[in-house]
XYZ file of N, CA, C and O in Angstrom:
524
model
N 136.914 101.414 131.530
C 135.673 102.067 131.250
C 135.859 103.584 131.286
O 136.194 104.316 132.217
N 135.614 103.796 130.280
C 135.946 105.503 130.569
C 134.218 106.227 130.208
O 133.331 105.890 129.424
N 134.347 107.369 131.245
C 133.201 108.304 131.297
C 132.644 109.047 130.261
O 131.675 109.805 130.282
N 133.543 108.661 129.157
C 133.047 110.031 127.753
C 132.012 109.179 126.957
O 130.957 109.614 126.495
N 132.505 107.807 126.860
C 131.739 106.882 126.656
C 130.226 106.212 126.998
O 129.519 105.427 126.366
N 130.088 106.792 128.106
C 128.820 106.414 128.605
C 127.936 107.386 128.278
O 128.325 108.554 128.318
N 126.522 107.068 127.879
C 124.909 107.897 127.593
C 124.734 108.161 128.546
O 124.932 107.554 129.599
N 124.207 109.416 128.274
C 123.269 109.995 129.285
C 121.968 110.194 129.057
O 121.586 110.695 128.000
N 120.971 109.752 130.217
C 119.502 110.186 129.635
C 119.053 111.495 129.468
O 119.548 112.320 130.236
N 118.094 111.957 128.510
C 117.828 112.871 128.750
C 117.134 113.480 129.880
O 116.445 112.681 130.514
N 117.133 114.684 130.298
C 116.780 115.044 131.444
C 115.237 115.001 130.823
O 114.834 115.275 129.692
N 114.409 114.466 132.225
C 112.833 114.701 131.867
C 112.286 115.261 132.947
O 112.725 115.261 134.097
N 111.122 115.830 132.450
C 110.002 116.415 134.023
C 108.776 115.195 134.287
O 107.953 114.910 133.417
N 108.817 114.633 135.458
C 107.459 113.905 135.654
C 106.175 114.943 136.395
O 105.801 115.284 137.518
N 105.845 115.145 135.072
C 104.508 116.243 136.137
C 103.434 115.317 136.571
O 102.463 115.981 136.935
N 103.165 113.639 136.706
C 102.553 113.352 137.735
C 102.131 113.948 139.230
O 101.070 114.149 139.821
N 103.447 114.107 139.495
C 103.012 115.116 141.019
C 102.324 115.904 141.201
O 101.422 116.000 142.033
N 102.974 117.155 139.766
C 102.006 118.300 139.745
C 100.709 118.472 139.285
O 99.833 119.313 139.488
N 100.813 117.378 138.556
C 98.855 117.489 138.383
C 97.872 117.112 140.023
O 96.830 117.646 140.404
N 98.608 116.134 140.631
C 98.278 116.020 142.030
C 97.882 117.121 142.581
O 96.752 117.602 142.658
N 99.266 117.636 143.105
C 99.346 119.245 143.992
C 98.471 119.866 143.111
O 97.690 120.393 143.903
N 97.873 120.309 141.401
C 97.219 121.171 141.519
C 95.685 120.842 141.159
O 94.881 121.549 140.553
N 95.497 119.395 141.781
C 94.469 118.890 141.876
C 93.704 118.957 143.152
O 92.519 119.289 143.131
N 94.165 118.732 143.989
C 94.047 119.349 145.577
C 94.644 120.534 145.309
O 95.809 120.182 145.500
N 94.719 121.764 144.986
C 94.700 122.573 144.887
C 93.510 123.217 144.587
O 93.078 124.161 145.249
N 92.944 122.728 143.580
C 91.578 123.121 142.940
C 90.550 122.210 144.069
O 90.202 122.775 145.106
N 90.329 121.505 143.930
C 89.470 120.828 145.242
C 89.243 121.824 146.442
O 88.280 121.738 147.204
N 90.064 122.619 146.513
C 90.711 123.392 148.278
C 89.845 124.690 147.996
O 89.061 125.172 148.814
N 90.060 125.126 146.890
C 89.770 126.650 146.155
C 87.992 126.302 146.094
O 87.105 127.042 146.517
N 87.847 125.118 145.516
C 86.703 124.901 145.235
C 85.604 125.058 146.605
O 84.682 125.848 146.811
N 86.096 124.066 147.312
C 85.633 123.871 148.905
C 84.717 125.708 149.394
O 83.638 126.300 149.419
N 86.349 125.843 149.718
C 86.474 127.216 150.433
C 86.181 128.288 149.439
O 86.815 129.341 149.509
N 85.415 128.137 148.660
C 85.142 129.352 147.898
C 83.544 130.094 148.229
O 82.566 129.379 148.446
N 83.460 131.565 148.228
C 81.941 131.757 148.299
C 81.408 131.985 147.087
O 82.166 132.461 146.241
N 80.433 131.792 146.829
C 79.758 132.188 145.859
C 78.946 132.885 145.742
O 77.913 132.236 145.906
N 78.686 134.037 145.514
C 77.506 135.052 145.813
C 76.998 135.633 144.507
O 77.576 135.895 143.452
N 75.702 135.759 144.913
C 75.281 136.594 143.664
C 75.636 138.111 142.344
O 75.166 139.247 142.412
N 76.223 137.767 141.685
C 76.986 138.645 140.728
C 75.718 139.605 140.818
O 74.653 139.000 140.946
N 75.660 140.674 140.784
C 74.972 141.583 139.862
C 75.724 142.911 139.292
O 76.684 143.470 139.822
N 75.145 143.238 138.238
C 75.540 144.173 137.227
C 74.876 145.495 137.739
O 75.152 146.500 137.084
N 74.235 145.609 138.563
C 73.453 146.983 139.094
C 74.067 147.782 140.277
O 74.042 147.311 141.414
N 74.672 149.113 139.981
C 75.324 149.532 140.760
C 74.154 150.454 141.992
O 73.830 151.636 142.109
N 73.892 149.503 142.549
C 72.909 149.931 144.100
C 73.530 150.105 144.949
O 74.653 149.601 144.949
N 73.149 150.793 145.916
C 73.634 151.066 147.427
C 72.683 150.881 148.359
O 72.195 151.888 148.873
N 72.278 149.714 148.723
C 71.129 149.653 149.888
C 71.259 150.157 150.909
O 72.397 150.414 151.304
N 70.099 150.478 151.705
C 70.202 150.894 152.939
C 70.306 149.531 153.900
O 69.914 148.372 153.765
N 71.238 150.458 155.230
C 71.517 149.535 156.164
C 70.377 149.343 157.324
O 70.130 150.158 158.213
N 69.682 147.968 157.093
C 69.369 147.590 158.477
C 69.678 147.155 159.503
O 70.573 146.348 159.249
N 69.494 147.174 160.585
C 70.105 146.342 161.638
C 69.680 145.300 162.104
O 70.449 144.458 162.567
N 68.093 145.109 162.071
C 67.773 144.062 162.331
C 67.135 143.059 161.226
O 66.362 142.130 161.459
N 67.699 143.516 159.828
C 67.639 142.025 158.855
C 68.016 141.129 158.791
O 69.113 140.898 159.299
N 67.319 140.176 158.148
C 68.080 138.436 158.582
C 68.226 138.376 156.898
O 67.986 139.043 155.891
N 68.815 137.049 157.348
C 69.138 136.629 156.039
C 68.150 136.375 154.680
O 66.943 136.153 154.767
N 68.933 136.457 153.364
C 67.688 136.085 152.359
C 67.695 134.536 152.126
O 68.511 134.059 151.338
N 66.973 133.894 152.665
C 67.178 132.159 152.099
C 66.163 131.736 151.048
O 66.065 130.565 150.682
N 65.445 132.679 150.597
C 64.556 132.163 149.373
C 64.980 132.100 147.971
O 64.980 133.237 147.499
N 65.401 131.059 146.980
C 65.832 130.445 146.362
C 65.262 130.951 144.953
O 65.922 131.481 144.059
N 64.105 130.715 144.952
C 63.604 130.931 143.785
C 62.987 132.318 143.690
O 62.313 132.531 144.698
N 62.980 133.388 142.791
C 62.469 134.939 143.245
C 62.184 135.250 141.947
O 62.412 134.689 140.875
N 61.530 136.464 142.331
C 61.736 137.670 141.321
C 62.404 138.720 142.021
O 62.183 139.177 143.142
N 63.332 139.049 141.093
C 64.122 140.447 141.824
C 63.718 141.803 140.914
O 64.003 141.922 139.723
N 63.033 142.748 141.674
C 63.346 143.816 141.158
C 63.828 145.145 142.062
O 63.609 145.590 143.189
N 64.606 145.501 140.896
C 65.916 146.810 141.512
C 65.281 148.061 140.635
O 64.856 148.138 139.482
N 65.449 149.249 142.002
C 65.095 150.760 141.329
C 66.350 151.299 142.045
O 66.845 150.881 143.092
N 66.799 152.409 141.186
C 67.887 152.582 140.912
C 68.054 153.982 141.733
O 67.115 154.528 142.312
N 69.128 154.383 141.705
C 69.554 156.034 142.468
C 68.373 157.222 141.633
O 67.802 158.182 142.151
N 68.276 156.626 139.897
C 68.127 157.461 139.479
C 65.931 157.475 138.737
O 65.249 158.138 137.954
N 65.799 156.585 139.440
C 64.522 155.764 139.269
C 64.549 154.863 138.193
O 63.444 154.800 137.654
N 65.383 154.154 137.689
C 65.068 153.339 136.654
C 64.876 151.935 137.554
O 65.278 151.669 138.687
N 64.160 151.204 136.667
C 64.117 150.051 137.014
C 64.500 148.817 136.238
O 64.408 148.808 135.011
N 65.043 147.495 137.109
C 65.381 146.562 136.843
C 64.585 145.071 136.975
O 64.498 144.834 138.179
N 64.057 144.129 136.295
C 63.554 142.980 136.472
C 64.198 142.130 135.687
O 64.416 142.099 134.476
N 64.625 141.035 137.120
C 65.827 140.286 137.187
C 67.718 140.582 136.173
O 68.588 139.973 135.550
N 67.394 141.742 136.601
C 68.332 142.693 136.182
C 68.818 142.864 134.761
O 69.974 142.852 134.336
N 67.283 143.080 133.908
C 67.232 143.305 133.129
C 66.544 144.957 133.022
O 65.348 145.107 133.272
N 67.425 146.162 132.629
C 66.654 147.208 132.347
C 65.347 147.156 132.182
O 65.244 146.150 131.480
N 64.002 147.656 132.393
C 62.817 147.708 131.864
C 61.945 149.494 132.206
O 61.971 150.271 133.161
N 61.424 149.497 131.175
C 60.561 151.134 131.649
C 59.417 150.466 132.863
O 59.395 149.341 133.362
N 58.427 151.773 133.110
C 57.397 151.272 133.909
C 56.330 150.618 133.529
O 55.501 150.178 134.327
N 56.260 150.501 132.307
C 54.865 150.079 131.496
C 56.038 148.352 131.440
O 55.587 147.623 132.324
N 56.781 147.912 130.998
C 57.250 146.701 130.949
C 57.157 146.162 131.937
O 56.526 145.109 132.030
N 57.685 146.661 132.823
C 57.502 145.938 134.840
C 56.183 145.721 135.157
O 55.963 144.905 136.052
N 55.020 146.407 134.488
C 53.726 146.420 135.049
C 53.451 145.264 134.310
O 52.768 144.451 134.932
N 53.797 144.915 133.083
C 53.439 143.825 132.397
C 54.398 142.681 132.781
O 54.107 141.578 132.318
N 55.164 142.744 133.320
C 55.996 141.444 133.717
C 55.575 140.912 135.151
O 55.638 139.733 135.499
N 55.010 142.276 136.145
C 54.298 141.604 136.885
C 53.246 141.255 137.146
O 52.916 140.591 138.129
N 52.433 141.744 136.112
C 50.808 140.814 136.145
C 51.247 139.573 135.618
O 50.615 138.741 136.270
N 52.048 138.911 134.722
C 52.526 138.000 134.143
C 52.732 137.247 134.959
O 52.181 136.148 135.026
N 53.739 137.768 135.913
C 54.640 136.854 136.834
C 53.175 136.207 137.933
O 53.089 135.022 138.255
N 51.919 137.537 138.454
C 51.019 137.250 139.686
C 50.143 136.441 138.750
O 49.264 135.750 139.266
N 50.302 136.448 137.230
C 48.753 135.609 137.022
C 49.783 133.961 137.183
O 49.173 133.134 137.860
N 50.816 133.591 136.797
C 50.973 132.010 136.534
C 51.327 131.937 137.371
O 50.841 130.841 137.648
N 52.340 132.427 138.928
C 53.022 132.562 139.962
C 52.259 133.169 140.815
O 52.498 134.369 140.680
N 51.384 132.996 141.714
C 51.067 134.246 142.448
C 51.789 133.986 143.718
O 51.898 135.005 144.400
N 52.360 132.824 144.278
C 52.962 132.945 145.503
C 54.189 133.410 145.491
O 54.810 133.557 146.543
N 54.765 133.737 144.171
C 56.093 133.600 144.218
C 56.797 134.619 144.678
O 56.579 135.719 144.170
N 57.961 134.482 145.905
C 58.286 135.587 146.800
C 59.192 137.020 145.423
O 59.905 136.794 144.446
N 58.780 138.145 145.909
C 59.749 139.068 145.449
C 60.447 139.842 146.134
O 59.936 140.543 147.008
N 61.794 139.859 145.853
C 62.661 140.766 146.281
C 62.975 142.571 146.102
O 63.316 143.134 145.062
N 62.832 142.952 146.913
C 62.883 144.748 146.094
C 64.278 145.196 146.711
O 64.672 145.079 147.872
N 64.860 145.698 145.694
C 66.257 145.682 146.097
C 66.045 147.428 145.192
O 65.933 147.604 143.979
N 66.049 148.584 146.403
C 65.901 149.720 146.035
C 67.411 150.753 146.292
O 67.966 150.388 147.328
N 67.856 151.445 145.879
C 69.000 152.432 146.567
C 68.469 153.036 147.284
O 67.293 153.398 147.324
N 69.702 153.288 148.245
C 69.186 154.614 149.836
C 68.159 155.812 149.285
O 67.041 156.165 149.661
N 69.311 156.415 147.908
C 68.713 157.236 147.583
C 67.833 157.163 146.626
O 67.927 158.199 145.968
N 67.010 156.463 146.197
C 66.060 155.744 145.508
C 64.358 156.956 145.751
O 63.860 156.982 146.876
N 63.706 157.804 144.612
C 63.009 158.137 145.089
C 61.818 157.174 145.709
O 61.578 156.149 145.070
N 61.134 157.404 146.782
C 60.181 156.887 147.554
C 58.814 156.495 146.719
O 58.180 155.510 147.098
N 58.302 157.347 145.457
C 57.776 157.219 144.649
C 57.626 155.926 143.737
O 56.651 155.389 143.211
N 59.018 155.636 143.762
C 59.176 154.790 142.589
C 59.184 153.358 143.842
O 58.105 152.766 143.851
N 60.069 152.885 144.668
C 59.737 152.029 145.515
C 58.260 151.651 145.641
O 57.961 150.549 145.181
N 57.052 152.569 146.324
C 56.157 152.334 146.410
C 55.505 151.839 145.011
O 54.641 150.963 144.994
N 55.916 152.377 144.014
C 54.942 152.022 142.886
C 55.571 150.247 142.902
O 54.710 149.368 142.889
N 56.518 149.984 142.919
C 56.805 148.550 142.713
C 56.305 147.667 143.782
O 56.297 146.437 143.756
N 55.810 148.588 144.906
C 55.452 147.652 146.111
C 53.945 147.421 145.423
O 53.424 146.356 145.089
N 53.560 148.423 145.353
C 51.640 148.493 144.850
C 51.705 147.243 143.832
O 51.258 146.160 144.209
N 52.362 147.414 142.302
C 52.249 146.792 141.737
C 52.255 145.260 141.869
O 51.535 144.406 141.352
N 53.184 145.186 142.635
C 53.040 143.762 143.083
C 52.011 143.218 143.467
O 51.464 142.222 142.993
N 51.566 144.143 144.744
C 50.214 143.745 145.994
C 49.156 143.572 144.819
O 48.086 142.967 144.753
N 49.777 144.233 144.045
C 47.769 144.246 143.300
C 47.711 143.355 142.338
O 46.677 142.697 142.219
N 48.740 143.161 141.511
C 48.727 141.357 141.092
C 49.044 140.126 141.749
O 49.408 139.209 141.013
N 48.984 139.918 142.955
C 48.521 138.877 143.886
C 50.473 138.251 144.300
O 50.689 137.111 144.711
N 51.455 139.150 144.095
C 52.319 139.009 144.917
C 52.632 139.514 146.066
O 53.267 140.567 146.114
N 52.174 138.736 147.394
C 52.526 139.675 148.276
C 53.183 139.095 149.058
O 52.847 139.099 150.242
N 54.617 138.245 148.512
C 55.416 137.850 149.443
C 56.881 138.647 149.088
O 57.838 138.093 148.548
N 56.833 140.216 149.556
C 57.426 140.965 149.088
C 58.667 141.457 150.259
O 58.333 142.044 151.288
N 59.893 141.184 149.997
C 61.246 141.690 150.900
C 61.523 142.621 150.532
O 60.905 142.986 149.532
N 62.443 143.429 151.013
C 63.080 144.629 150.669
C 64.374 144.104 151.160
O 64.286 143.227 152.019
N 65.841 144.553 150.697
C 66.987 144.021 150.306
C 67.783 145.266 151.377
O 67.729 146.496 151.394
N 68.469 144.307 152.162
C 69.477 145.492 153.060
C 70.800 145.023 153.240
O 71.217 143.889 152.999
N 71.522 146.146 153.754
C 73.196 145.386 153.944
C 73.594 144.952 155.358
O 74.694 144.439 155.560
């Protein structure tokens, strides 16, 4: 019997395994992953110390900016649009909680006008957003 003579198989890869390993791999990533809310609005909140957490699920968010612009559900809007999105939101929604997510340096002006606006179309389950 000589050796020149004999086939050889071709060499193969069984990636059975590796779909395994990077199946529990992804499972692991998945698990242990956080998920937090993306936003596109470059804010800087102020720090509280004694805020708790936000656990309300369903919202309206609106963001005023360093430079007073404003955001609803982080969509750009002027002040005449926000006034109309929130009588909108207090006439079919009126319980529905809102979030005010303002910058440090945010004029005080413009905060309050989004607080008023709210109160006066019948949202007044109103947070303010801290780090």
């Amino acid at each position: 019997m000589s050796l020149v003579n004999r086939r050889r198989r071709p060499p193969a890869i069984n990636i059975v395994p590796l779909v395994d390993v990077l199946t529990v791999l992804l499972f692991f990533f998945l698990v242990t992953m956080q998920f937090k809310q993306v936003s596109v609005l470059n804010i800087t909140v102020p720090k509280i110390e004694t805020a708790g957490k936000n656990e309300i699920k369903e919202q309206i968010l609106i963001a005023v900016s360093a430079e007073g612009e404003f955001f609803y559900n982080d969509r750009p809007v002027d002040k005449e649009q926000l006034e109309g999105l929130v009588q909108l939101a207090g006439d079919t929604t009126p319980d529905m909680p809102v979030l005010l997510i303002a910058d440090e340096d945010a004029p005080l002006k413009h905060v309050t006008l989004v607080m008023d606006l709210c109160r006066s179309h019948r949202l007044n389950k109103l947070r303010l957003q801290s780090r």
